[in-house]
Amino acid sequence: MGKLFTKQSQAIFWNNNRSAIQRMLDYDYIIKRETPSVAGIVAPTSSNKFDKFFYGGDEIMIPLYKTTAQAKYAQPQADVLLNFASFRTAYDVTIEAINIGSFKTIMITAEGIPERLSRGMNAYAKSKKVVIIGPATVGGISPGAFKIANIGGTTQNIINSKLHRVGSCGLVTRSGGLFNELANIISINADGIAEGVAIGGDRFVGSVFIDNLLRMEQNPDVKYMLLLGEVGGTEEYKLINAIKKGLIKKPVIAWCIGTIAKHYDSGVQFGHAGASANDDAETAEAKNKAMREAGILVPKSFNDLPEVINGAYKELHGEGIIGDIVEPEINVIPENRRSKNFICTISDDRGEEATYAGFPISSVATPQTGKTIGDVVSLLWFKKQYPKWATDFIETVMKTVADHGPAVSGAHNAKVTARAGKSVVESLVTGLLTIGPRFGGAIDGAAKYFKYANDKKLTPKEFLDYMKKEGVPIPGIGHRIKSLKNPDLRVTGLMKYAKEHFPATSLLDYARTIEALTTSKKENLILNVDGTIGILMVDMWRALGYSENEIDEFIESGTLNAFFIVGRSIGFIGHILDEKRLSMPMYRHPMDDILYSLPEN
Ligand code: ACO
Ligand code: LMR
């Protein structure tokens, strides 16, 4: 209770600020977090899906998302947003995140958000019970649990300032630089901090001093608090009132910087936008005096602060309120970390036996395992063990398309190549290179267009009109020799399997309505084997629970044609071996089968 972050807190980081993210992950590693504190990164202009970062000596992949909504959808457990957008976009990013909901804390680093917008944003966040840290801040830290971006500085500085484990001081400052300085002073004169927040330098920040101090009052790890206020504003008086009302009972040490201002003739604007006294009560002098009178431990000068901290710590320690800290073991970040050039997420050959998506080869390879090529494909292509109805379907598809005789374009090319004396692999590749939008390679296209039309709920006529505008024949429709009268029994077989074993076949049912229209125009414009496979694979993935985005990605990357490529390789190799076995001579096409039509000279 009362804790800003825990060791389980995870953030979505808005903007791929690599060095700040790496610092967070280094911190996570040092303190031995089980999960990285950054669950995802919003990188609107990146086309990458992830970025690699070090986690100790190893690397981990952190997913990238285009929008906060996508990131939150994929990482619902991440309830902290680290908004590193520029001052031009930080407001919109914050409002959007509040509207998405279930962010508990939003930290805003940008300096210079127009004050009118900041005020509205802060009030809106408060109404939605979202804690805003900033704008214009380096953030906050719960030592031993979660650290925002660059707060605390370098790893060495963090360890020196004992920010790697829980201490007993609750620290609140405006400035990040002074935060680090004080963390260091506290580590020397006491036992470090339990929670710390630099609230930010803008005139209108989201959570103000008192919000943080009231929360720390509830945090059992915080035994006393230290507030570093500054000239300007009246926030320190709220602390005095809270103490008077009994809302804050833990000892508080405070100092307001800016006492030098009295030595200038006119009002001085210090570094922060809010650091300027508008009347006497806002001077550092007046605030220090009022706080002292309210029983707050206020040193005579900043130089005396360490002594006051030490005194308070010793007293609380003497009373047994602060116990002794057993220094935890920390991980040490190895030197000479090396980034890896390649990533593999499907198989691993480092152990005694290689694995397919975690399954040792022997657990899928032999007949006793009951596993099929369909299982191996599901593991190596999709990194999952699909259920039997799906792996059986995959296997059925591959067996179904293994060959369609010597006359089809790919087999013909493979045979001609073999007869030219080329090797199995060269002849096979020639056959494979024939696979394309007209022959065997229309599966992804069919899935794409039929899925699109189905998603948009186009009628068959609207779909045909749409494809006419696209200027391409409908992938998956039409066959050179198969027709309504001469049906393709492979298609019938696959459809029968799906009807009997798939939980649902909504895209197939839709595609049949298209086929009814195309075959009414021309009887060979049937749903062909490519089309049937593409459409049924979408139905399969939908039934397996993939999101529409994931299915679209499979299609975009050409996954579906791969089923034909693997299946038909079996047939091509058969034809090539046939040629070799028969020792067939080189093939020359008969000239009388060619229409020669050349320009007359
Ligand atoms: N969508 C719309 N109209 C089509 C389609 C189609 N997919 N296929 C053929 N037509 C029309 C043509 O526009 C043409 O019309 P027209 O007579 O008014 O000019 C007529 O049908 C004949 O066209 P061809 O290209 O000569 O058709 P053919 O029957 O020889 O072609 C082919 C067969 C290449 C498969 C063709 O139907 C096609 O391109 N289909 C789409 C691609 C595809 O699915 N390929 C995979 C086939 S299965 C396999 O290879 C394993
Ligand atoms: C095939 O599977 O190769 C055929 O559908 C193509 C064809 O031309 O018969």
PDB file of N, CA and C in Angstrom, residues 287-372:
ATOM      1  N   LYS A 287       9.355  30.372   3.553  1.00  0.00           N
ATOM      2  CA  LYS A 287       8.864  28.994   3.593  1.00  0.00           C
ATOM      3  C   LYS A 287       9.677  28.168   4.588  1.00  0.00           C
ATOM      4  N   ASN A 288      10.984  28.379   4.611  1.00  0.00           N
ATOM      5  CA  ASN A 288      11.818  27.643   5.574  1.00  0.00           C
ATOM      6  C   ASN A 288      11.406  27.983   7.014  1.00  0.00           C
ATOM      7  N   LYS A 289      11.120  29.264   7.220  1.00  0.00           N
ATOM      8  CA  LYS A 289      10.744  29.714   8.566  1.00  0.00           C
ATOM      9  C   LYS A 289       9.414  29.052   8.967  1.00  0.00           C
ATOM     10  N   ALA A 290       8.446  29.123   8.075  1.00  0.00           N
ATOM     11  CA  ALA A 290       7.119  28.557   8.383  1.00  0.00           C
ATOM     12  C   ALA A 290       7.221  27.056   8.634  1.00  0.00           C
ATOM     13  N   MET A 291       8.039  26.388   7.860  1.00  0.00           N
ATOM     14  CA  MET A 291       8.159  24.928   8.036  1.00  0.00           C
ATOM     15  C   MET A 291       8.822  24.616   9.374  1.00  0.00           C
ATOM     16  N   ARG A 292       9.834  25.405   9.703  1.00  0.00           N
ATOM     17  CA  ARG A 292      10.527  25.180  10.981  1.00  0.00           C
ATOM     18  C   ARG A 292       9.535  25.342  12.132  1.00  0.00           C
ATOM     19  N   GLU A 293       8.714  26.384  12.020  1.00  0.00           N
ATOM     20  CA  GLU A 293       7.740  26.660  13.086  1.00  0.00           C
ATOM     21  C   GLU A 293       6.707  25.540  13.214  1.00  0.00           C
ATOM     22  N   ALA A 294       6.474  24.832  12.099  1.00  0.00           N
ATOM     23  CA  ALA A 294       5.472  23.744  12.124  1.00  0.00           C
ATOM     24  C   ALA A 294       6.071  22.431  12.627  1.00  0.00           C
ATOM     25  N   GLY A 295       7.337  22.468  13.037  1.00  0.00           N
ATOM     26  CA  GLY A 295       7.942  21.265  13.611  1.00  0.00           C
ATOM     27  C   GLY A 295       8.701  20.423  12.599  1.00  0.00           C
ATOM     28  N   ILE A 296       8.791  20.921  11.391  1.00  0.00           N
ATOM     29  CA  ILE A 296       9.559  20.206  10.365  1.00  0.00           C
ATOM     30  C   ILE A 296      11.039  20.450  10.637  1.00  0.00           C
ATOM     31  N   LEU A 297      11.860  19.434  10.356  1.00  0.00           N
ATOM     32  CA  LEU A 297      13.298  19.581  10.614  1.00  0.00           C
ATOM     33  C   LEU A 297      13.918  20.379   9.464  1.00  0.00           C
ATOM     34  N   VAL A 298      14.170  21.664   9.717  1.00  0.00           N
ATOM     35  CA  VAL A 298      14.716  22.538   8.670  1.00  0.00           C
ATOM     36  C   VAL A 298      16.131  22.943   9.082  1.00  0.00           C
ATOM     37  N   PRO A 299      17.129  22.621   8.265  1.00  0.00           N
ATOM     38  CA  PRO A 299      18.502  22.983   8.645  1.00  0.00           C
ATOM     39  C   PRO A 299      18.708  24.494   8.558  1.00  0.00           C
ATOM     40  N   LYS A 300      19.844  24.942   9.085  1.00  0.00           N
ATOM     41  CA  LYS A 300      20.123  26.380   9.022  1.00  0.00           C
ATOM     42  C   LYS A 300      20.470  26.792   7.594  1.00  0.00           C
ATOM     43  N   SER A 301      21.114  25.872   6.898  1.00  0.00           N
ATOM     44  CA  SER A 301      21.459  26.146   5.501  1.00  0.00           C
ATOM     45  C   SER A 301      21.541  24.803   4.787  1.00  0.00           C
ATOM     46  N   PHE A 302      21.673  24.866   3.473  1.00  0.00           N
ATOM     47  CA  PHE A 302      21.768  23.617   2.714  1.00  0.00           C
ATOM     48  C   PHE A 302      22.961  22.798   3.194  1.00  0.00           C
ATOM     49  N   ASN A 303      24.033  23.520   3.575  1.00  0.00           N
ATOM     50  CA  ASN A 303      25.243  22.828   4.034  1.00  0.00           C
ATOM     51  C   ASN A 303      25.000  21.996   5.287  1.00  0.00           C
ATOM     52  N   ASP A 304      24.002  22.384   6.054  1.00  0.00           N
ATOM     53  CA  ASP A 304      23.717  21.652   7.301  1.00  0.00           C
ATOM     54  C   ASP A 304      22.769  20.477   7.086  1.00  0.00           C
ATOM     55  N   LEU A 305      22.279  20.355   5.880  1.00  0.00           N
ATOM     56  CA  LEU A 305      21.289  19.299   5.604  1.00  0.00           C
ATOM     57  C   LEU A 305      21.812  17.893   5.939  1.00  0.00           C
ATOM     58  N   PRO A 306      23.062  17.546   5.540  1.00  0.00           N
ATOM     59  CA  PRO A 306      23.544  16.194   5.843  1.00  0.00           C
ATOM     60  C   PRO A 306      23.495  15.873   7.337  1.00  0.00           C
ATOM     61  N   GLU A 307      23.828  16.862   8.127  1.00  0.00           N
ATOM     62  CA  GLU A 307      23.854  16.655   9.575  1.00  0.00           C
ATOM     63  C   GLU A 307      22.441  16.372  10.106  1.00  0.00           C
ATOM     64  N   VAL A 308      21.486  17.136   9.601  1.00  0.00           N
ATOM     65  CA  VAL A 308      20.090  16.945  10.037  1.00  0.00           C
ATOM     66  C   VAL A 308      19.608  15.553   9.622  1.00  0.00           C
ATOM     67  N   ILE A 309      19.968  15.151   8.397  1.00  0.00           N
ATOM     68  CA  ILE A 309      19.565  13.817   7.924  1.00  0.00           C
ATOM     69  C   ILE A 309      20.168  12.751   8.844  1.00  0.00           C
ATOM     70  N   ASN A 310      21.434  12.910   9.125  1.00  0.00           N
ATOM     71  CA  ASN A 310      22.129  11.946   9.965  1.00  0.00           C
ATOM     72  C   ASN A 310      21.496  11.876  11.357  1.00  0.00           C
ATOM     73  N   GLY A 311      21.149  13.054  11.893  1.00  0.00           N
ATOM     74  CA  GLY A 311      20.536  13.112  13.223  1.00  0.00           C
ATOM     75  C   GLY A 311      19.197  12.384  13.224  1.00  0.00           C
ATOM     76  N   ALA A 312      18.378  12.668  12.214  1.00  0.00           N
ATOM     77  CA  ALA A 312      17.037  12.054  12.154  1.00  0.00           C
ATOM     78  C   ALA A 312      17.162  10.542  12.003  1.00  0.00           C
ATOM     79  N   TYR A 313      18.079  10.144  11.135  1.00  0.00           N
ATOM     80  CA  TYR A 313      18.270   8.702  10.902  1.00  0.00           C
ATOM     81  C   TYR A 313      18.686   7.997  12.196  1.00  0.00           C
ATOM     82  N   LYS A 314      19.660   8.598  12.873  1.00  0.00           N
ATOM     83  CA  LYS A 314      20.184   7.956  14.094  1.00  0.00           C
ATOM     84  C   LYS A 314      19.089   7.824  15.150  1.00  0.00           C
ATOM     85  N   GLU A 315      18.269   8.873  15.234  1.00  0.00           N
ATOM     86  CA  GLU A 315      17.202   8.846  16.232  1.00  0.00           C
ATOM     87  C   GLU A 315      16.216   7.719  15.920  1.00  0.00           C
ATOM     88  N   LEU A 316      15.793   7.657  14.669  1.00  0.00           N
ATOM     89  CA  LEU A 316      14.811   6.624  14.277  1.00  0.00           C
ATOM     90  C   LEU A 316      15.421   5.227  14.398  1.00  0.00           C
ATOM     91  N   HIS A 317      16.685   5.140  14.098  1.00  0.00           N
ATOM     92  CA  HIS A 317      17.380   3.858  14.213  1.00  0.00           C
ATOM     93  C   HIS A 317      17.467   3.455  15.685  1.00  0.00           C
ATOM     94  N   GLY A 318      17.810   4.463  16.519  1.00  0.00           N
ATOM     95  CA  GLY A 318      17.908   4.216  17.965  1.00  0.00           C
ATOM     96  C   GLY A 318      16.569   3.762  18.528  1.00  0.00           C
ATOM     97  N   GLU A 319      15.488   4.324  18.005  1.00  0.00           N
ATOM     98  CA  GLU A 319      14.151   3.954  18.499  1.00  0.00           C
ATOM     99  C   GLU A 319      13.682   2.620  17.925  1.00  0.00           C
ATOM    100  N   GLY A 320      14.455   2.076  17.020  1.00  0.00           N
ATOM    101  CA  GLY A 320      14.083   0.783  16.408  1.00  0.00           C
ATOM    102  C   GLY A 320      13.085   0.931  15.268  1.00  0.00           C
ATOM    103  N   ILE A 321      12.779   2.184  14.904  1.00  0.00           N
ATOM    104  CA  ILE A 321      11.824   2.380  13.777  1.00  0.00           C
ATOM    105  C   ILE A 321      12.513   2.021  12.463  1.00  0.00           C
ATOM    106  N   ILE A 322      13.777   2.363  12.388  1.00  0.00           N
ATOM    107  CA  ILE A 322      14.571   1.955  11.219  1.00  0.00           C
ATOM    108  C   ILE A 322      15.488   0.814  11.655  1.00  0.00           C
ATOM    109  N   GLY A 323      15.391  -0.292  10.933  1.00  0.00           N
ATOM    110  CA  GLY A 323      16.225  -1.444  11.270  1.00  0.00           C
ATOM    111  C   GLY A 323      17.540  -1.414  10.509  1.00  0.00           C
ATOM    112  N   ASP A 324      18.356  -2.444  10.736  1.00  0.00           N
ATOM    113  CA  ASP A 324      19.609  -2.544   9.978  1.00  0.00           C
ATOM    114  C   ASP A 324      19.315  -3.192   8.631  1.00  0.00           C
ATOM    115  N   ILE A 325      20.039  -2.755   7.645  1.00  0.00           N
ATOM    116  CA  ILE A 325      19.813  -3.317   6.305  1.00  0.00           C
ATOM    117  C   ILE A 325      20.837  -4.400   6.023  1.00  0.00           C
ATOM    118  N   VAL A 326      20.327  -5.556   5.598  1.00  0.00           N
ATOM    119  CA  VAL A 326      21.250  -6.593   5.134  1.00  0.00           C
ATOM    120  C   VAL A 326      21.459  -6.307   3.646  1.00  0.00           C
ATOM    121  N   GLU A 327      22.680  -5.966   3.307  1.00  0.00           N
ATOM    122  CA  GLU A 327      22.935  -5.582   1.911  1.00  0.00           C
ATOM    123  C   GLU A 327      22.667  -6.760   0.975  1.00  0.00           C
ATOM    124  N   PRO A 328      21.781  -6.565  -0.012  1.00  0.00           N
ATOM    125  CA  PRO A 328      21.459  -7.685  -0.898  1.00  0.00           C
ATOM    126  C   PRO A 328      22.584  -7.950  -1.895  1.00  0.00           C
ATOM    127  N   GLU A 329      22.622  -9.174  -2.368  1.00  0.00           N
ATOM    128  CA  GLU A 329      23.591  -9.485  -3.431  1.00  0.00           C
ATOM    129  C   GLU A 329      23.091  -8.865  -4.713  1.00  0.00           C
ATOM    130  N   ILE A 330      23.990  -8.321  -5.478  1.00  0.00           N
ATOM    131  CA  ILE A 330      23.543  -7.750  -6.752  1.00  0.00           C
ATOM    132  C   ILE A 330      24.249  -8.443  -7.903  1.00  0.00           C
ATOM    133  N   ASN A 331      23.628  -8.371  -9.053  1.00  0.00           N
ATOM    134  CA  ASN A 331      24.299  -8.853 -10.259  1.00  0.00           C
ATOM    135  C   ASN A 331      25.267  -7.793 -10.749  1.00  0.00           C
ATOM    136  N   VAL A 332      26.329  -8.242 -11.333  1.00  0.00           N
ATOM    137  CA  VAL A 332      27.300  -7.292 -11.885  1.00  0.00           C
ATOM    138  C   VAL A 332      27.209  -7.363 -13.413  1.00  0.00           C
ATOM    139  N   ILE A 333      27.087  -6.210 -14.022  1.00  0.00           N
ATOM    140  CA  ILE A 333      26.976  -6.187 -15.487  1.00  0.00           C
ATOM    141  C   ILE A 333      28.333  -6.508 -16.099  1.00  0.00           C
ATOM    142  N   PRO A 334      28.364  -7.553 -16.939  1.00  0.00           N
ATOM    143  CA  PRO A 334      29.668  -7.918 -17.499  1.00  0.00           C
ATOM    144  C   PRO A 334      30.223  -6.826 -18.415  1.00  0.00           C
ATOM    145  N   GLU A 335      31.534  -6.765 -18.440  1.00  0.00           N
ATOM    146  CA  GLU A 335      32.155  -5.820 -19.375  1.00  0.00           C
ATOM    147  C   GLU A 335      32.161  -6.466 -20.762  1.00  0.00           C
ATOM    148  N   ASN A 336      32.441  -5.684 -21.768  1.00  0.00           N
ATOM    149  CA  ASN A 336      32.555  -6.186 -23.145  1.00  0.00           C
ATOM    150  C   ASN A 336      31.321  -6.960 -23.605  1.00  0.00           C
ATOM    151  N   ARG A 337      30.161  -6.358 -23.434  1.00  0.00           N
ATOM    152  CA  ARG A 337      28.962  -7.032 -23.931  1.00  0.00           C
ATOM    153  C   ARG A 337      28.953  -6.942 -25.451  1.00  0.00           C
ATOM    154  N   ARG A 338      28.505  -8.016 -26.074  1.00  0.00           N
ATOM    155  CA  ARG A 338      28.537  -8.022 -27.534  1.00  0.00           C
ATOM    156  C   ARG A 338      27.133  -8.266 -28.071  1.00  0.00           C
ATOM    157  N   SER A 339      26.734  -7.398 -28.981  1.00  0.00           N
ATOM    158  CA  SER A 339      25.409  -7.538 -29.567  1.00  0.00           C
ATOM    159  C   SER A 339      25.431  -8.649 -30.614  1.00  0.00           C
ATOM    160  N   LYS A 340      24.366  -9.453 -30.638  1.00  0.00           N
ATOM    161  CA  LYS A 340      24.328 -10.594 -31.574  1.00  0.00           C
ATOM    162  C   LYS A 340      23.793 -10.139 -32.937  1.00  0.00           C
ATOM    163  N   ASN A 341      24.341 -10.724 -33.983  1.00  0.00           N
ATOM    164  CA  ASN A 341      23.900 -10.360 -35.329  1.00  0.00           C
ATOM    165  C   ASN A 341      22.633 -11.087 -35.747  1.00  0.00           C
ATOM    166  N   PHE A 342      22.483 -12.315 -35.275  1.00  0.00           N
ATOM    167  CA  PHE A 342      21.330 -13.115 -35.680  1.00  0.00           C
ATOM    168  C   PHE A 342      20.469 -13.459 -34.483  1.00  0.00           C
ATOM    169  N   ILE A 343      19.206 -13.670 -34.773  1.00  0.00           N
ATOM    170  CA  ILE A 343      18.274 -14.077 -33.721  1.00  0.00           C
ATOM    171  C   ILE A 343      17.600 -15.358 -34.188  1.00  0.00           C
ATOM    172  N   CYS A 344      17.424 -16.301 -33.310  1.00  0.00           N
ATOM    173  CA  CYS A 344      16.667 -17.503 -33.661  1.00  0.00           C
ATOM    174  C   CYS A 344      15.603 -17.721 -32.592  1.00  0.00           C
ATOM    175  N   THR A 345      14.360 -17.841 -33.026  1.00  0.00           N
ATOM    176  CA  THR A 345      13.280 -18.049 -32.056  1.00  0.00           C
ATOM    177  C   THR A 345      12.581 -19.386 -32.259  1.00  0.00           C
ATOM    178  N   ILE A 346      13.143 -20.253 -33.128  1.00  0.00           N
ATOM    179  CA  ILE A 346      12.398 -21.488 -33.414  1.00  0.00           C
ATOM    180  C   ILE A 346      13.106 -22.763 -32.955  1.00  0.00           C
ATOM    181  N   SER A 347      14.407 -22.778 -33.011  1.00  0.00           N
ATOM    182  CA  SER A 347      15.082 -24.025 -32.664  1.00  0.00           C
ATOM    183  C   SER A 347      16.390 -23.708 -31.949  1.00  0.00           C
ATOM    184  N   ASP A 348      16.914 -24.729 -31.273  1.00  0.00           N
ATOM    185  CA  ASP A 348      18.106 -24.512 -30.457  1.00  0.00           C
ATOM    186  C   ASP A 348      18.993 -25.753 -30.533  1.00  0.00           C
ATOM    187  N   ASP A 349      20.208 -25.562 -30.970  1.00  0.00           N
ATOM    188  CA  ASP A 349      21.112 -26.711 -31.118  1.00  0.00           C
ATOM    189  C   ASP A 349      22.241 -26.672 -30.096  1.00  0.00           C
ATOM    190  N   ARG A 350      22.058 -25.898 -29.020  1.00  0.00           N
ATOM    191  CA  ARG A 350      23.169 -25.758 -28.073  1.00  0.00           C
ATOM    192  C   ARG A 350      23.266 -26.911 -27.088  1.00  0.00           C
ATOM    193  N   GLY A 351      22.167 -27.607 -26.849  1.00  0.00           N
ATOM    194  CA  GLY A 351      22.196 -28.694 -25.864  1.00  0.00           C
ATOM    195  C   GLY A 351      22.657 -29.995 -26.482  1.00  0.00           C
ATOM    196  N   GLU A 352      22.433 -31.053 -25.718  1.00  0.00           N
ATOM    197  CA  GLU A 352      22.838 -32.370 -26.205  1.00  0.00           C
ATOM    198  C   GLU A 352      22.033 -32.742 -27.446  1.00  0.00           C
ATOM    199  N   GLU A 353      20.750 -32.380 -27.406  1.00  0.00           N
ATOM    200  CA  GLU A 353      19.879 -32.681 -28.548  1.00  0.00           C
ATOM    201  C   GLU A 353      19.191 -31.395 -28.995  1.00  0.00           C
ATOM    202  N   ALA A 354      19.167 -31.177 -30.278  1.00  0.00           N
ATOM    203  CA  ALA A 354      18.522 -29.959 -30.781  1.00  0.00           C
ATOM    204  C   ALA A 354      17.018 -30.026 -30.532  1.00  0.00           C
ATOM    205  N   THR A 355      16.411 -28.852 -30.410  1.00  0.00           N
ATOM    206  CA  THR A 355      14.967 -28.798 -30.159  1.00  0.00           C
ATOM    207  C   THR A 355      14.258 -28.004 -31.245  1.00  0.00           C
ATOM    208  N   TYR A 356      13.007 -28.377 -31.477  1.00  0.00           N
ATOM    209  CA  TYR A 356      12.117 -27.598 -32.349  1.00  0.00           C
ATOM    210  C   TYR A 356      11.136 -26.908 -31.409  1.00  0.00           C
ATOM    211  N   ALA A 357      11.200 -25.608 -31.322  1.00  0.00           N
ATOM    212  CA  ALA A 357      10.317 -24.840 -30.421  1.00  0.00           C
ATOM    213  C   ALA A 357      10.247 -25.501 -29.045  1.00  0.00           C
ATOM    214  N   GLY A 358      11.371 -25.932 -28.564  1.00  0.00           N
ATOM    215  CA  GLY A 358      11.428 -26.507 -27.215  1.00  0.00           C
ATOM    216  C   GLY A 358      11.239 -28.015 -27.178  1.00  0.00           C
ATOM    217  N   PHE A 359      10.841 -28.628 -28.290  1.00  0.00           N
ATOM    218  CA  PHE A 359      10.643 -30.079 -28.310  1.00  0.00           C
ATOM    219  C   PHE A 359      11.899 -30.767 -28.840  1.00  0.00           C
ATOM    220  N   PRO A 360      12.530 -31.646 -28.041  1.00  0.00           N
ATOM    221  CA  PRO A 360      13.689 -32.368 -28.577  1.00  0.00           C
ATOM    222  C   PRO A 360      13.283 -33.126 -29.850  1.00  0.00           C
ATOM    223  N   ILE A 361      14.204 -33.204 -30.793  1.00  0.00           N
ATOM    224  CA  ILE A 361      13.863 -33.835 -32.074  1.00  0.00           C
ATOM    225  C   ILE A 361      13.302 -35.241 -31.854  1.00  0.00           C
ATOM    226  N   SER A 362      13.908 -35.966 -30.904  1.00  0.00           N
ATOM    227  CA  SER A 362      13.449 -37.357 -30.718  1.00  0.00           C
ATOM    228  C   SER A 362      11.994 -37.418 -30.250  1.00  0.00           C
ATOM    229  N   SER A 363      11.478 -36.299 -29.711  1.00  0.00           N
ATOM    230  CA  SER A 363      10.089 -36.338 -29.233  1.00  0.00           C
ATOM    231  C   SER A 363       9.086 -36.091 -30.347  1.00  0.00           C
ATOM    232  N   VAL A 364       9.592 -35.803 -31.549  1.00  0.00           N
ATOM    233  CA  VAL A 364       8.657 -35.602 -32.665  1.00  0.00           C
ATOM    234  C   VAL A 364       9.010 -36.449 -33.889  1.00  0.00           C
ATOM    235  N   ALA A 365      10.202 -37.082 -33.861  1.00  0.00           N
ATOM    236  CA  ALA A 365      10.702 -37.653 -35.113  1.00  0.00           C
ATOM    237  C   ALA A 365      10.258 -39.080 -35.398  1.00  0.00           C
ATOM    238  N   THR A 366      10.203 -39.906 -34.405  1.00  0.00           N
ATOM    239  CA  THR A 366       9.964 -41.326 -34.694  1.00  0.00           C
ATOM    240  C   THR A 366       8.472 -41.648 -34.690  1.00  0.00           C
ATOM    241  N   PRO A 367       8.083 -42.747 -35.365  1.00  0.00           N
ATOM    242  CA  PRO A 367       6.648 -43.076 -35.465  1.00  0.00           C
ATOM    243  C   PRO A 367       5.980 -43.221 -34.096  1.00  0.00           C
ATOM    244  N   GLN A 368       6.741 -43.734 -33.105  1.00  0.00           N
ATOM    245  CA  GLN A 368       6.132 -43.940 -31.781  1.00  0.00           C
ATOM    246  C   GLN A 368       5.608 -42.632 -31.179  1.00  0.00           C
ATOM    247  N   THR A 369       6.210 -41.512 -31.573  1.00  0.00           N
ATOM    248  CA  THR A 369       5.779 -40.243 -30.973  1.00  0.00           C
ATOM    249  C   THR A 369       4.392 -39.850 -31.475  1.00  0.00           C
ATOM    250  N   GLY A 370       3.981 -40.457 -32.583  1.00  0.00           N
ATOM    251  CA  GLY A 370       2.671 -40.121 -33.150  1.00  0.00           C
ATOM    252  C   GLY A 370       2.664 -38.762 -33.830  1.00  0.00           C
ATOM    253  N   LYS A 371       3.837 -38.110 -33.910  1.00  0.00           N
ATOM    254  CA  LYS A 371       3.883 -36.772 -34.512  1.00  0.00           C
ATOM    255  C   LYS A 371       4.108 -36.888 -36.019  1.00  0.00           C
ATOM    256  N   THR A 372       3.581 -35.901 -36.729  1.00  0.00           N
ATOM    257  CA  THR A 372       3.667 -35.924 -38.191  1.00  0.00           C
ATOM    258  C   THR A 372       4.448 -34.709 -38.684  1.00  0.00           C
TER     259      THR A 372
END
